[in-house]
Coordinates of C-alpha atoms in Angstrom, one line a residue:
M1071 CA -1.7 10.6 -7.0
L1072 CA -1.4 6.8 -8.2
T1073 CA -2.7 5.7 -11.9
T1074 CA -2.1 2.6 -13.5
E1075 CA 0.6 4.2 -15.6
F1076 CA 3.3 2.2 -13.4
R1077 CA 6.8 3.5 -13.3
T1078 CA 9.8 2.1 -11.6
G1079 CA 9.1 2.8 -7.8
S1080 CA 5.6 3.3 -7.8
P1081 CA 3.3 1.1 -6.1
C1082 CA 1.6 -1.3 -8.4
W1083 CA -0.1 -3.9 -6.3
L1084 CA -1.2 -4.2 -2.6
D1085 CA -2.6 -7.3 -0.9
L1086 CA -3.9 -7.9 2.4
G1087 CA -2.9 -11.2 4.6
S1088 CA -5.7 -12.6 6.5
P1089 CA -6.9 -15.3 9.0
D1090 CA -10.4 -15.6 7.5
I1091 CA -10.6 -14.9 3.8
P1092 CA -14.4 -15.0 3.5
A1093 CA -14.9 -13.0 6.5
T1094 CA -12.5 -10.4 5.3
A1095 CA -14.1 -10.3 1.7
A1096 CA -17.6 -10.0 3.6
F1097 CA -16.2 -6.8 5.3
Y1098 CA -14.5 -4.9 2.3
G1099 CA -17.6 -5.6 0.3
T1100 CA -19.8 -4.0 2.8
V1101 CA -17.1 -1.0 3.2
F1102 CA -16.2 -0.4 -0.4
G1103 CA -18.8 -2.6 -2.5
W1104 CA -15.7 -4.8 -3.8
T1105 CA -16.4 -8.2 -4.7
F1106 CA -14.3 -11.1 -4.3
R1107 CA -13.1 -13.5 -7.1
S1108 CA -10.8 -16.4 -5.6
L1109 CA -8.1 -18.2 -7.5
G1110 CA -8.9 -21.5 -6.1
E1111 CA -7.4 -24.1 -3.9
E1112 CA -4.4 -24.3 -6.1
A1113 CA -3.5 -20.6 -5.4
G1114 CA -3.5 -21.1 -1.4
G1115 CA -6.8 -19.4 -0.9
Y1116 CA -5.4 -16.0 -2.9
G1117 CA -7.9 -14.1 -4.7
F1118 CA -8.9 -10.7 -6.0
F1119 CA -10.9 -7.8 -4.5
Q1120 CA -12.5 -6.2 -7.7
Q1121 CA -14.9 -3.4 -8.6
A1122 CA -16.9 -3.4 -11.7
G1123 CA -14.8 -6.5 -12.8
R1124 CA -11.5 -4.9 -12.5
T1125 CA -9.0 -5.9 -9.8
V1126 CA -8.2 -3.1 -7.3
A1127 CA -6.5 -5.3 -4.6
A1128 CA -5.8 -8.8 -3.3
V1129 CA -6.2 -10.9 -0.3
G1130 CA -4.4 -14.3 0.7
P1131 CA -3.9 -16.2 4.0
L1132 CA -1.3 -15.5 6.5
T1133 CA 2.0 -17.2 5.4
E1134 CA 4.7 -16.1 7.8
E1135 CA 5.0 -17.4 11.3
G1136 CA 4.0 -14.7 13.5
S1137 CA 2.8 -12.2 11.2
S1138 CA -0.2 -10.3 11.8
P1139 CA -3.1 -9.3 9.5
A1140 CA -2.0 -6.3 7.4
W1141 CA -1.7 -4.8 3.8
T1142 CA 1.3 -5.3 2.1
L1143 CA 2.5 -2.7 -0.6
Y1144 CA 4.3 -3.9 -3.9
F1145 CA 6.6 -1.4 -5.7
R1146 CA 7.6 -2.0 -9.1
T1147 CA 11.3 -2.8 -10.4
P1148 CA 12.6 -3.8 -13.6
D1149 CA 14.8 -6.4 -11.9
A1150 CA 13.6 -8.0 -8.8
D1151 CA 17.0 -9.9 -7.9
A1152 CA 18.9 -6.7 -8.1
T1153 CA 16.6 -4.8 -6.0
A1154 CA 16.3 -7.4 -3.4
K1155 CA 20.3 -7.6 -3.4
A1156 CA 20.2 -3.8 -3.0
A1157 CA 18.0 -3.9 -0.1
E1158 CA 20.2 -6.0 1.7
Q1159 CA 23.3 -3.9 1.1
H1160 CA 21.4 -0.8 2.3
G1161 CA 20.6 -2.5 5.7
G1162 CA 17.3 -4.2 4.6
T1163 CA 16.2 -7.9 5.0
V1164 CA 15.0 -10.2 2.2
R1165 CA 12.4 -12.3 3.9
A1166 CA 11.3 -14.3 0.9
E1167 CA 13.8 -14.7 -2.1
P1168 CA 13.0 -13.4 -5.5
F1169 CA 10.6 -16.0 -7.4
D1170 CA 8.3 -16.2 -10.4
V1171 CA 4.8 -16.0 -10.1
M1172 CA 3.9 -18.3 -13.3
S1173 CA 4.2 -15.8 -16.1
D1174 CA 2.9 -12.7 -14.5
G1175 CA 5.8 -11.7 -13.1
R1176 CA 8.6 -11.9 -10.4
M1177 CA 8.2 -10.8 -6.8
A1178 CA 10.3 -10.7 -3.5
Q1179 CA 9.4 -9.9 0.3
L1180 CA 11.4 -7.3 1.9
S1181 CA 11.8 -5.3 5.0
D1182 CA 13.3 -2.2 5.3
P1183 CA 16.1 -1.3 7.9
A1184 CA 13.3 -0.3 10.3
G1185 CA 11.4 -3.6 10.0
V1186 CA 8.6 -2.3 8.0
Q1187 CA 7.6 -4.9 5.3
F1188 CA 6.6 -4.3 1.7
A1189 CA 7.2 -6.2 -1.7
I1190 CA 8.5 -5.7 -4.9
W1191 CA 7.1 -6.6 -8.5
Q1192 CA 8.9 -7.3 -11.9
P1193 CA 6.2 -7.4 -14.4
G1194 CA 5.8 -9.9 -16.8
E1195 CA 2.1 -10.4 -18.4
T1196 CA 0.7 -8.5 -15.0
Q1197 CA 1.7 -5.1 -14.8
G1198 CA -0.1 -4.3 -11.8
L1199 CA -3.7 -3.5 -10.4
D1200 CA -6.6 -2.8 -13.2
A1201 CA -7.9 0.1 -11.4
V1202 CA -6.6 2.4 -8.7
T1203 CA -8.9 3.3 -5.6
F1204 CA -5.9 2.6 -3.7
C1205 CA -4.5 6.1 -4.4
W1206 CA -1.9 6.9 -1.8
A1207 CA 0.8 5.4 0.2
E1208 CA 2.2 6.3 3.3
L1209 CA 5.1 5.3 5.3
H1210 CA 5.2 5.9 9.4
T1211 CA 8.5 5.6 10.6
A1212 CA 10.6 6.8 13.4
D1213 CA 13.4 7.9 11.1
P1214 CA 11.9 9.3 8.2
A1215 CA 15.4 10.8 6.6
A1216 CA 16.6 7.2 6.9
A1217 CA 13.7 5.7 5.4
T1218 CA 13.7 8.0 2.7
A1219 CA 17.5 7.1 1.8
F1220 CA 17.0 3.7 1.9
Y1221 CA 14.0 3.6 -0.5
Q1222 CA 15.8 6.4 -2.6
A1223 CA 18.9 3.8 -3.2
L1224 CA 16.2 1.0 -4.1
F1225 CA 14.0 3.0 -6.7
G1226 CA 15.5 6.4 -7.3
W1227 CA 12.4 8.3 -5.8
R1228 CA 12.4 12.0 -5.8
T1229 CA 11.4 13.7 -2.5
E1230 CA 10.4 16.9 -1.2
T1231 CA 9.6 17.9 2.1
V1232 CA 6.7 20.1 3.0
E1233 CA 5.3 21.5 6.2
M1234 CA 2.3 19.7 7.3
P1235 CA -0.2 20.8 10.8
G1236 CA 2.0 19.8 13.5
T1237 CA 4.7 17.9 11.4
A1238 CA 7.1 17.8 8.3
Y1239 CA 6.1 15.4 5.7
T1240 CA 8.0 14.0 2.5
V1241 CA 6.3 13.7 -0.5
C1242 CA 7.7 10.8 -2.7
S1243 CA 7.6 10.6 -6.5
T1244 CA 8.9 8.4 -8.8
A1245 CA 12.2 9.1 -10.7
E1246 CA 10.5 9.2 -14.2
G1247 CA 7.2 10.3 -16.2
G1248 CA 7.1 14.0 -15.7
T1249 CA 7.1 16.3 -12.7
A1250 CA 7.5 15.7 -9.0
R1251 CA 4.0 16.9 -8.6
E1252 CA 2.6 14.7 -11.5
T1253 CA 4.3 11.2 -10.4
S1254 CA 3.6 11.7 -6.8
F1255 CA 2.4 8.7 -5.0
G1256 CA 3.1 8.7 -1.3
G1257 CA 4.9 10.2 1.6
V1258 CA 7.0 9.5 4.7
A1259 CA 5.7 10.8 8.0
P1260 CA 7.3 10.6 11.6
L1261 CA 5.4 8.5 14.0
Q1262 CA 2.9 10.5 16.2
S1263 CA 3.6 8.7 19.6
P1264 CA 6.1 6.2 20.6
D1265 CA 3.8 3.4 20.7
E1266 CA 2.9 3.8 17.1
P1267 CA 4.0 0.7 14.7
V1268 CA 6.4 1.3 11.7
R1269 CA 4.0 0.6 8.7
W1270 CA 3.1 1.4 5.3
V1271 CA -0.6 2.5 5.2
P1272 CA -3.0 2.5 2.2
Y1273 CA -5.1 5.4 1.4
F1274 CA -8.4 4.5 -0.6
E1275 CA -10.2 7.3 -2.6
V1276 CA -14.0 7.3 -1.5
T1277 CA -16.6 9.8 -2.3
E1278 CA -18.0 9.9 1.4
V1279 CA -15.3 9.5 3.8
D1280 CA -17.6 9.6 7.4
A1281 CA -20.2 7.2 5.6
V1282 CA -17.0 4.8 4.7
L1283 CA -15.8 4.9 8.4
A1284 CA -19.4 4.5 9.6
R1285 CA -19.7 1.2 7.3
A1286 CA -16.4 -0.1 8.5
E1287 CA -17.2 0.2 12.6
H1288 CA -20.7 -1.0 11.7
A1289 CA -19.1 -4.2 9.8
G1290 CA -16.7 -5.1 12.6
G1291 CA -14.2 -2.8 12.2
R1292 CA -12.8 0.1 14.5
V1293 CA -12.2 3.8 13.6
V1294 CA -8.8 4.8 14.5
M1295 CA -9.0 8.4 13.1
P1296 CA -12.0 10.0 12.8
G1297 CA -12.7 12.1 9.3
M1298 CA -10.8 15.1 9.4
D1299 CA -10.2 17.9 6.9
V1300 CA -6.5 18.5 6.0
P1301 CA -6.4 21.8 4.0
G1302 CA -4.9 21.3 0.5
V1303 CA -5.1 17.7 0.7
G1304 CA -8.8 16.5 1.5
R1305 CA -10.9 14.9 4.1
L1306 CA -9.4 11.6 5.6
G1307 CA -10.0 9.1 8.3
W1308 CA -8.1 5.9 9.3
A1309 CA -9.9 2.5 10.0
T1310 CA -9.0 -1.2 10.8
D1311 CA -10.9 -4.1 9.6
P1312 CA -12.2 -6.7 12.3
H1313 CA -8.6 -8.5 12.2
G1314 CA -7.0 -5.3 13.1
A1315 CA -5.5 -4.6 9.6
V1316 CA -5.2 -0.6 9.2
F1317 CA -6.1 1.1 6.3
A1318 CA -7.0 5.0 5.5
V1319 CA -9.8 6.5 3.3
I1320 CA -9.7 9.9 1.6
K1321 CA -11.6 12.2 -0.4
S1322 CA -8.8 14.4 -2.0
E1323 CA -9.1 17.8 -3.3
M1324 CA -8.4 17.8 -6.7
P1325 CA -6.6 20.4 -8.6

């Protein structure tokens, strides 16, 4: 599970590209109880989702031509320029070259060889999120082995393949910071159908999965996967916001 003890290769930030930030802020406020703090016009409408005054995610306008509303995951790196170069060398794409975000840090926008978008963050004054309700990062891709090899080349992840109901699932952990179980933060799963898009899906920890899904549907979203129990994992479900961005919720089985 994710914590705010961010290490190389761990997800440390996530933000949402939206065509209507006020409507999006209202939706996630209804679903999760988040408040929205805008950084003003000088930040292009970008702002923070907060819970109890602590930043748990962010949202901004769609900035790339042809882009669709979606959550973007940021992975921590000690050197954004070197990681961007490594991504290109291993078949990925640099969509936005590394640049400084004032004194907060340095970032770049990348895509893996299958076209899945993600970002990297080299911390400056900002290490990452203030609090973690975003608890798990899951990559859905057509070739899990190839995808895993790509991200291992960038971040040195440790991986373990486990058998899940109907499929094999690769659990990912950072290279540093204790045992693989203690530092696991996400997984890689094969596509469940030919028309499923490749993507990273963020999971948010909640206390009542079905109630959250019901609020999402009532607020104009859509339930993609109703609440279901996964032995040894917890109860989980998927939804979209009104603009189509996919997210998942989970009530984890704690050890």
